[in-house]
XYZ file of C-alpha atoms in Angstrom:
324
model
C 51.751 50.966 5.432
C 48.844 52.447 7.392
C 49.984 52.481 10.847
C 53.149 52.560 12.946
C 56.436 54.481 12.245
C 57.535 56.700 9.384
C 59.265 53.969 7.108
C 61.619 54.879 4.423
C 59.218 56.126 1.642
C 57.708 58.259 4.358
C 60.827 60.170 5.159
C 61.826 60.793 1.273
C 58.268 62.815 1.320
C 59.164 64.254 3.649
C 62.710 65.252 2.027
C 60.042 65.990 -1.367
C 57.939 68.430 0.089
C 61.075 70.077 1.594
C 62.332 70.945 -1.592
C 58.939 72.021 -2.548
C 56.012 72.321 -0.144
C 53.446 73.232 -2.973
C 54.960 70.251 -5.429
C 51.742 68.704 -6.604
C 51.415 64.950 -6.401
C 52.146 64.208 -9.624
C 55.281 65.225 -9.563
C 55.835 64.253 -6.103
C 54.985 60.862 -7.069
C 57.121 61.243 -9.805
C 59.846 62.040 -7.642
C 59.388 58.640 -5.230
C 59.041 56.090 -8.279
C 55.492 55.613 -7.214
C 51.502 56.218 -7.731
C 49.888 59.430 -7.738
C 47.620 57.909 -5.423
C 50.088 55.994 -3.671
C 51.771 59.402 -2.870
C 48.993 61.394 -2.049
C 47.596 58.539 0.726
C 50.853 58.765 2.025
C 51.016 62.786 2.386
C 47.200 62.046 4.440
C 48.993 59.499 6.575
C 51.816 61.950 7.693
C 48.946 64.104 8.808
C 47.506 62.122 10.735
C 51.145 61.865 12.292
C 51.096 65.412 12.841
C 52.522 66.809 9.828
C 52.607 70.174 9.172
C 53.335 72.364 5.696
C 52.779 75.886 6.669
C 53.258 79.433 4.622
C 55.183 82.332 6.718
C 56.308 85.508 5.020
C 60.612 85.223 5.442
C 60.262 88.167 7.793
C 63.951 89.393 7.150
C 63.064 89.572 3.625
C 60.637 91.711 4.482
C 62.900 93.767 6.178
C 62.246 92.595 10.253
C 64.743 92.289 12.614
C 64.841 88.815 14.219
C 65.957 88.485 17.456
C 66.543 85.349 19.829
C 65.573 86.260 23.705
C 66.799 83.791 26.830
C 65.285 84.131 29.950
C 65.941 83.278 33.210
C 62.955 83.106 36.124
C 61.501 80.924 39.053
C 60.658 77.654 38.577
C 56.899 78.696 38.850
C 57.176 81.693 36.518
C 58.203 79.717 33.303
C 55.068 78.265 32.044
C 53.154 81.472 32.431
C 55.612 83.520 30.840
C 56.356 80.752 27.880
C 52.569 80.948 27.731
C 52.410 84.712 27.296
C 54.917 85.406 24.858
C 53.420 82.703 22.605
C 50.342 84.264 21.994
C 52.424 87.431 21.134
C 51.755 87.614 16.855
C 55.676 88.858 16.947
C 56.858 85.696 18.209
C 57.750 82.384 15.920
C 59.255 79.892 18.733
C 59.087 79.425 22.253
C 60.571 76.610 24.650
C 61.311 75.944 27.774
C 64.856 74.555 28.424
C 67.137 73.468 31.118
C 65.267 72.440 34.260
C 62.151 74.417 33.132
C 63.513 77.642 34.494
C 65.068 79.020 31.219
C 62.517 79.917 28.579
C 63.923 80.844 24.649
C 61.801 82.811 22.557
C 62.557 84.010 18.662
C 60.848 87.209 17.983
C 60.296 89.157 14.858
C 60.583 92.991 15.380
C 59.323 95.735 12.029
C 60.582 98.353 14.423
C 62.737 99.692 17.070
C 59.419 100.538 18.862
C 58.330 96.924 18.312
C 61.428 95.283 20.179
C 61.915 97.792 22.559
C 58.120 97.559 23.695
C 59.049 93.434 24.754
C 62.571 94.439 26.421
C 62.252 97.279 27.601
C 58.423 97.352 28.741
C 56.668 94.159 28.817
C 59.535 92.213 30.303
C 60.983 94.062 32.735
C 57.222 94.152 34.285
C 57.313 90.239 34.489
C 57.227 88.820 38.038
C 59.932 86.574 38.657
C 61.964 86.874 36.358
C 65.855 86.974 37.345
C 67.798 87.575 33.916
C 67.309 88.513 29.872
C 69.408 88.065 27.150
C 68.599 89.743 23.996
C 70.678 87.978 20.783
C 70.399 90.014 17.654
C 70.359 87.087 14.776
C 73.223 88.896 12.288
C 73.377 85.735 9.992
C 71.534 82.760 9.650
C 73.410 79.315 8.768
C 70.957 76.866 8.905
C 67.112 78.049 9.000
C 64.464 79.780 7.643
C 62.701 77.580 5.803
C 65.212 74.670 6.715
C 63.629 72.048 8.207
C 65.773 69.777 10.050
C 64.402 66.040 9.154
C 64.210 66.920 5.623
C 67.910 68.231 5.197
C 69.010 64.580 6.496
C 68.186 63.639 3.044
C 69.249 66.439 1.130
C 70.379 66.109 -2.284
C 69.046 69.120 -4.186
C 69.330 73.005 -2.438
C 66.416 75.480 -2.762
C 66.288 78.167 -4.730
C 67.262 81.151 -3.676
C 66.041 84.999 -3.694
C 66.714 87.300 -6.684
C 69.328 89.502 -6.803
C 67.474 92.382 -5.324
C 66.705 90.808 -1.695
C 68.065 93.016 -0.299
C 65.440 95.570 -0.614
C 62.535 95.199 1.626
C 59.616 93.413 -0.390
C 56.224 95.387 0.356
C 53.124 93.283 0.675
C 49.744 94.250 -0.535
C 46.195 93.325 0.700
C 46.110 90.251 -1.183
C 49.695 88.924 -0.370
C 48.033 89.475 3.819
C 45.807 87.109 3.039
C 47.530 84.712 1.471
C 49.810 84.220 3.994
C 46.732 84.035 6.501
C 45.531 80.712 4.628
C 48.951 79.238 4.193
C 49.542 79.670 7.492
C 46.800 77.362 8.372
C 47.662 75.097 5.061
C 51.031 75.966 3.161
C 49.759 73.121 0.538
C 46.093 74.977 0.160
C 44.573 75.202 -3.393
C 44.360 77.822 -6.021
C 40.527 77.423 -5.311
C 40.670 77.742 -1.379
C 43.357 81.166 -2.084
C 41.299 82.315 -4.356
C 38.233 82.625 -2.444
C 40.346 83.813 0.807
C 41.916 86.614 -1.157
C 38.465 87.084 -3.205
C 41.036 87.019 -6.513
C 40.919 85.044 -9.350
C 42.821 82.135 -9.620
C 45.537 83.338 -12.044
C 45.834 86.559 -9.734
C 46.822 83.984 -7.025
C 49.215 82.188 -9.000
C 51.079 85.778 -10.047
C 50.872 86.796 -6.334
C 52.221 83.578 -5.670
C 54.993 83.204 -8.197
C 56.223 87.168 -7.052
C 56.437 85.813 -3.392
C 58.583 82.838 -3.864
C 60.485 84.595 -6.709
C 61.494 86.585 -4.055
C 62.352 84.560 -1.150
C 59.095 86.036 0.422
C 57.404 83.056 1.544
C 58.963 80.006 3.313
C 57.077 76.808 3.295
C 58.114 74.676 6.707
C 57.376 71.164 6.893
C 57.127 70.366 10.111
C 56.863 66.670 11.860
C 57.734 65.358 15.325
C 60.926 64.371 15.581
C 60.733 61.488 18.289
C 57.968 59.985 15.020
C 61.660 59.543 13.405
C 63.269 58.095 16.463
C 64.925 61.607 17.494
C 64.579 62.286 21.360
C 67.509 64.365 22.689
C 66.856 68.356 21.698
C 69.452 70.427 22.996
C 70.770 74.654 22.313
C 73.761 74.968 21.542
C 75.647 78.117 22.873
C 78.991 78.259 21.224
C 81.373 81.318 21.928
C 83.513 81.073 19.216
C 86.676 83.520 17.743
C 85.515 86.140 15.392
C 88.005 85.398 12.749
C 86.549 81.666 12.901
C 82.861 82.390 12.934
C 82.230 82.329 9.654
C 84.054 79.335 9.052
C 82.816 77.604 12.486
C 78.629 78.761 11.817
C 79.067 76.988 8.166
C 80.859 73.420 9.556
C 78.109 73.135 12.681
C 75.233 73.813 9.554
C 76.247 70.834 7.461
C 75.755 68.609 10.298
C 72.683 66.332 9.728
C 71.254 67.068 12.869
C 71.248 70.244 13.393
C 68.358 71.788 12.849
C 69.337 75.400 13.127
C 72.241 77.468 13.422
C 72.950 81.585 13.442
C 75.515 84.099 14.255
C 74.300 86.218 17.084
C 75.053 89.509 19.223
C 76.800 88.759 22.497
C 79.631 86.627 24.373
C 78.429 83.521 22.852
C 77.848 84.328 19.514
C 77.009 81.564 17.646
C 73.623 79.540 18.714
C 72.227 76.175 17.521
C 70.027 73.813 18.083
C 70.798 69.985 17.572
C 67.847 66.746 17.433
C 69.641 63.965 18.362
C 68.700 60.483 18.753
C 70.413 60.013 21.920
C 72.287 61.784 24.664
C 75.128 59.798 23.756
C 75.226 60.910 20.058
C 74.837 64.671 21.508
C 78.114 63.729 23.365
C 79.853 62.635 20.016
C 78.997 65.246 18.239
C 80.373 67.648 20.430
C 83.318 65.262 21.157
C 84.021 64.457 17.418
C 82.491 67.612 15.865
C 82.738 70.326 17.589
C 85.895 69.452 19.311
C 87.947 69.330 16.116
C 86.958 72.503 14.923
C 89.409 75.330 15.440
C 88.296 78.715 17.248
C 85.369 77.323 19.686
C 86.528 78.778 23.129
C 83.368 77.126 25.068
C 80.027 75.325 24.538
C 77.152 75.780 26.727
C 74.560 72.417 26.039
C 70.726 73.097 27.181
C 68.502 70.547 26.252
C 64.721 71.480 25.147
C 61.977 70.337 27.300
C 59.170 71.923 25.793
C 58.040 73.501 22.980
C 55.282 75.663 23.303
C 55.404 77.333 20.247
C 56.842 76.642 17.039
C 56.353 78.132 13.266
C 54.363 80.892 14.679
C 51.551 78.649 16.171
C 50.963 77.695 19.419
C 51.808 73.999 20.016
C 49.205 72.122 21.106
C 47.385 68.294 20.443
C 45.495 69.453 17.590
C 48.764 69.932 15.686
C 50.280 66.848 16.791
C 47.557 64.612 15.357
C 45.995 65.406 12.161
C 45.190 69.752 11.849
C 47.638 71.431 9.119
C-alpha cells in the first residue's frame, strides 16, 4: 500500500518501533511476519506521513525539574507568546487550547534560577497576559517516552531504568552530541553518530548502551493522530482526593487514549491529555470512565487547537510531511 491511510500493518510498526525505536529491520520485520524490505518501505512510507522517531535525554533522569505552565492572555497575545516560548531550548510542548486564549507549555528547569527566570522574569514582562499557573509534575503516569498511538497496541512494556535512577546521570561531550543527532533522527546510524561525535563506532554503541541502560534517552515516535482517524484532543484537569490519586492517576493511564497523564502541584492535581476520535467518545469516556471512578471531585475538559511545539521541536510542515 503506497498511498492513503495507515492500514493495519502500518499501525503494528508503529506499536514496533514503540517498543524499540532503534530495532533494526530485521528484527522489525521479524516482528510483523514480513520482508525485511517489505518493512523497511513501509518505515519510508510513514515518513512521508510525517513520522517522527526522535532521541531526547529523559530530563528527570538527569535530574531536571519538569514543570507544566497554563496561561491565560488576550485573544491577540496567544500566538506570539505560544511562538516565543517555543523557541525557548527549555521548553518540550506548547499548545494553544480553549478558544485560542489559553496557551500550555511543558518546561524543563536544571535549576531554581532556570524556572524562576520564565515565572518570575520573562513572564510577568509579557503584554497581555491575564493569569499563570505553574504545575510542578511530582509523578508521571503515562509519558515520557509513551507515545500515545503506539500504547493502543501494547502488548510488551519497556524496559525500565536500573536500580540507581535515582541519582542524577552526568553526560559527557560525546553523550551532547549524540543526543544533538538523535534529535534530528532517533533511528540514525552507528556511521552518521560516529562521525557527529567524531568516535568510533564501538565508542557509540557503549555510549549508547550506558544511556538506555539508564533510562537516559527516550526514543518518541511521533505521527499525526487525525492520519489514524483521531480528531478530538482535549486536557484534562482532574481535581481529585489525595488519598485517591494514586489510585485515580494509574486507572485514567491505562486508558487507550490517553496519551499522557501526571500528578501535579495545585487545586487540580492530576492533568491529562486524551486523543479521541470524536467529541462524543470524549463524552463517554468521561461519562463511563471517569465517572465511575471514586475520589474525582471535578473535571475541567479543554480541547487542543494547536500545537506549536511538540518533542522539543517546533511544529511546522516540514515535520508533517517527510523530515525526521
Amino acid at each position: 500500500m503506497d498511498s492513503g491511510s495507515p492500514d493495519d500493518l502500518d499501525q503494528r510498526l508503529l506499536h514496533a518501533l514503540q517498543l524499540d525505536g532503534r530495532a533494526p529491520f530485521s528484527r522489525l520485520a521479524r516482528t510483523l511476519g514480513v520482508s525485511e524490505h517489505t518493512a523497511a518501505r513501509r518505515y519510508r512510507r510513514l515518513r512521508g506521513l510525517g513520522l517522527r522517531i526522535v532521541g531526547r535525554p529523559n530530563l528527570v533522569r538527569l535530574g531536571h525539574t519538569r514543570w507544566l505552565l497554563r496561561l491565560r492572555c488576550a485573544p491577540t497575545a496567544a500566538g506570539p507568546l505560544a511562538d516565543s516560548l517555543a523557541r525557548r531550548p527549555d521548553t518540550s510542548w506548547v499548545t494553544r487550547a480553549a478558544s485560542g486564549t489559553e496557551v500550555y507549555c511543558a518546561i524543563d528547569a536544571r535549576t531554581a534560577d532556570e524556572r524562576n527566570d520564565l515565572l518570575l522574569t520573562a513572564l510577568p514582562r509579557t503584554p497581555n497576559l491575564m493569569s499563570v499557573t505553574a504545575h510542578c509534575m511530582l509523578q508521571i503516569f503515562k509519558g515520557a517516552s509513551t507515545t500515545w498511538h503506539a500504547t493502543r497496541f501494547r502488548t510488551t512494556a519497556p524496559a525500565t531504568a536500573s536500580p540507581d535512577s535515582d541519582i542524577p546521570l552526568r553526560l559527557d561531550a560525546t553523550d551532547q552530541a549524540l543526543f544533538a543527532e538523535l534529535a534530528l533522527d532517533g533511528r540514525a546510524t552507528l556511521p552518521v553518530l560516529s562521525k557527529a561525535a567524531a568516535c568510533s563506532p564501538s565508542s557509540i554503541q557503549r555510549h549508547l548502551d550506558r544511556l538506555r541502560h539508564h533510562g537516559a534517552l527516550d526514543l518518541f515516535v511521533d505521527f499525526e493522530p487525525q492520519l489514524l482517524g483521531h480528531h478530538m484532543s482535549t486536557q484534562l484537569w482532574l481535581t481529585v482526593a489525595p488519598a485517591r490519586l494514586r489510585s485515580v492517576g494509574a486507572a485514567v493511564a491505562t486508558h487507550p487514549d490517553i496519551a499522557f497523564a501526571a500528578a501535579v502541584t495545585g487545586s487540580a492535581n492530576l492533568v491529562a491529555n486524551g486523543v479521541f476520535r470524536t467529541p462524543a467518545d470524549l463524552y463517554t469516556y468521561v461519562d463511563q470512565d471517569l465517572g465511575t471512578l471514586p475520589g474525582i471531585h471535578s473535571i475541567d475538559t479543554v480541547p487542543t487547537l494547536h500545537e506549536v511545539k511538540r518533542l522539543a521541536v517546533p511544529f511546522s510542515p516540514v515535520h508533517a510531511r517527510g523530515r525526521t
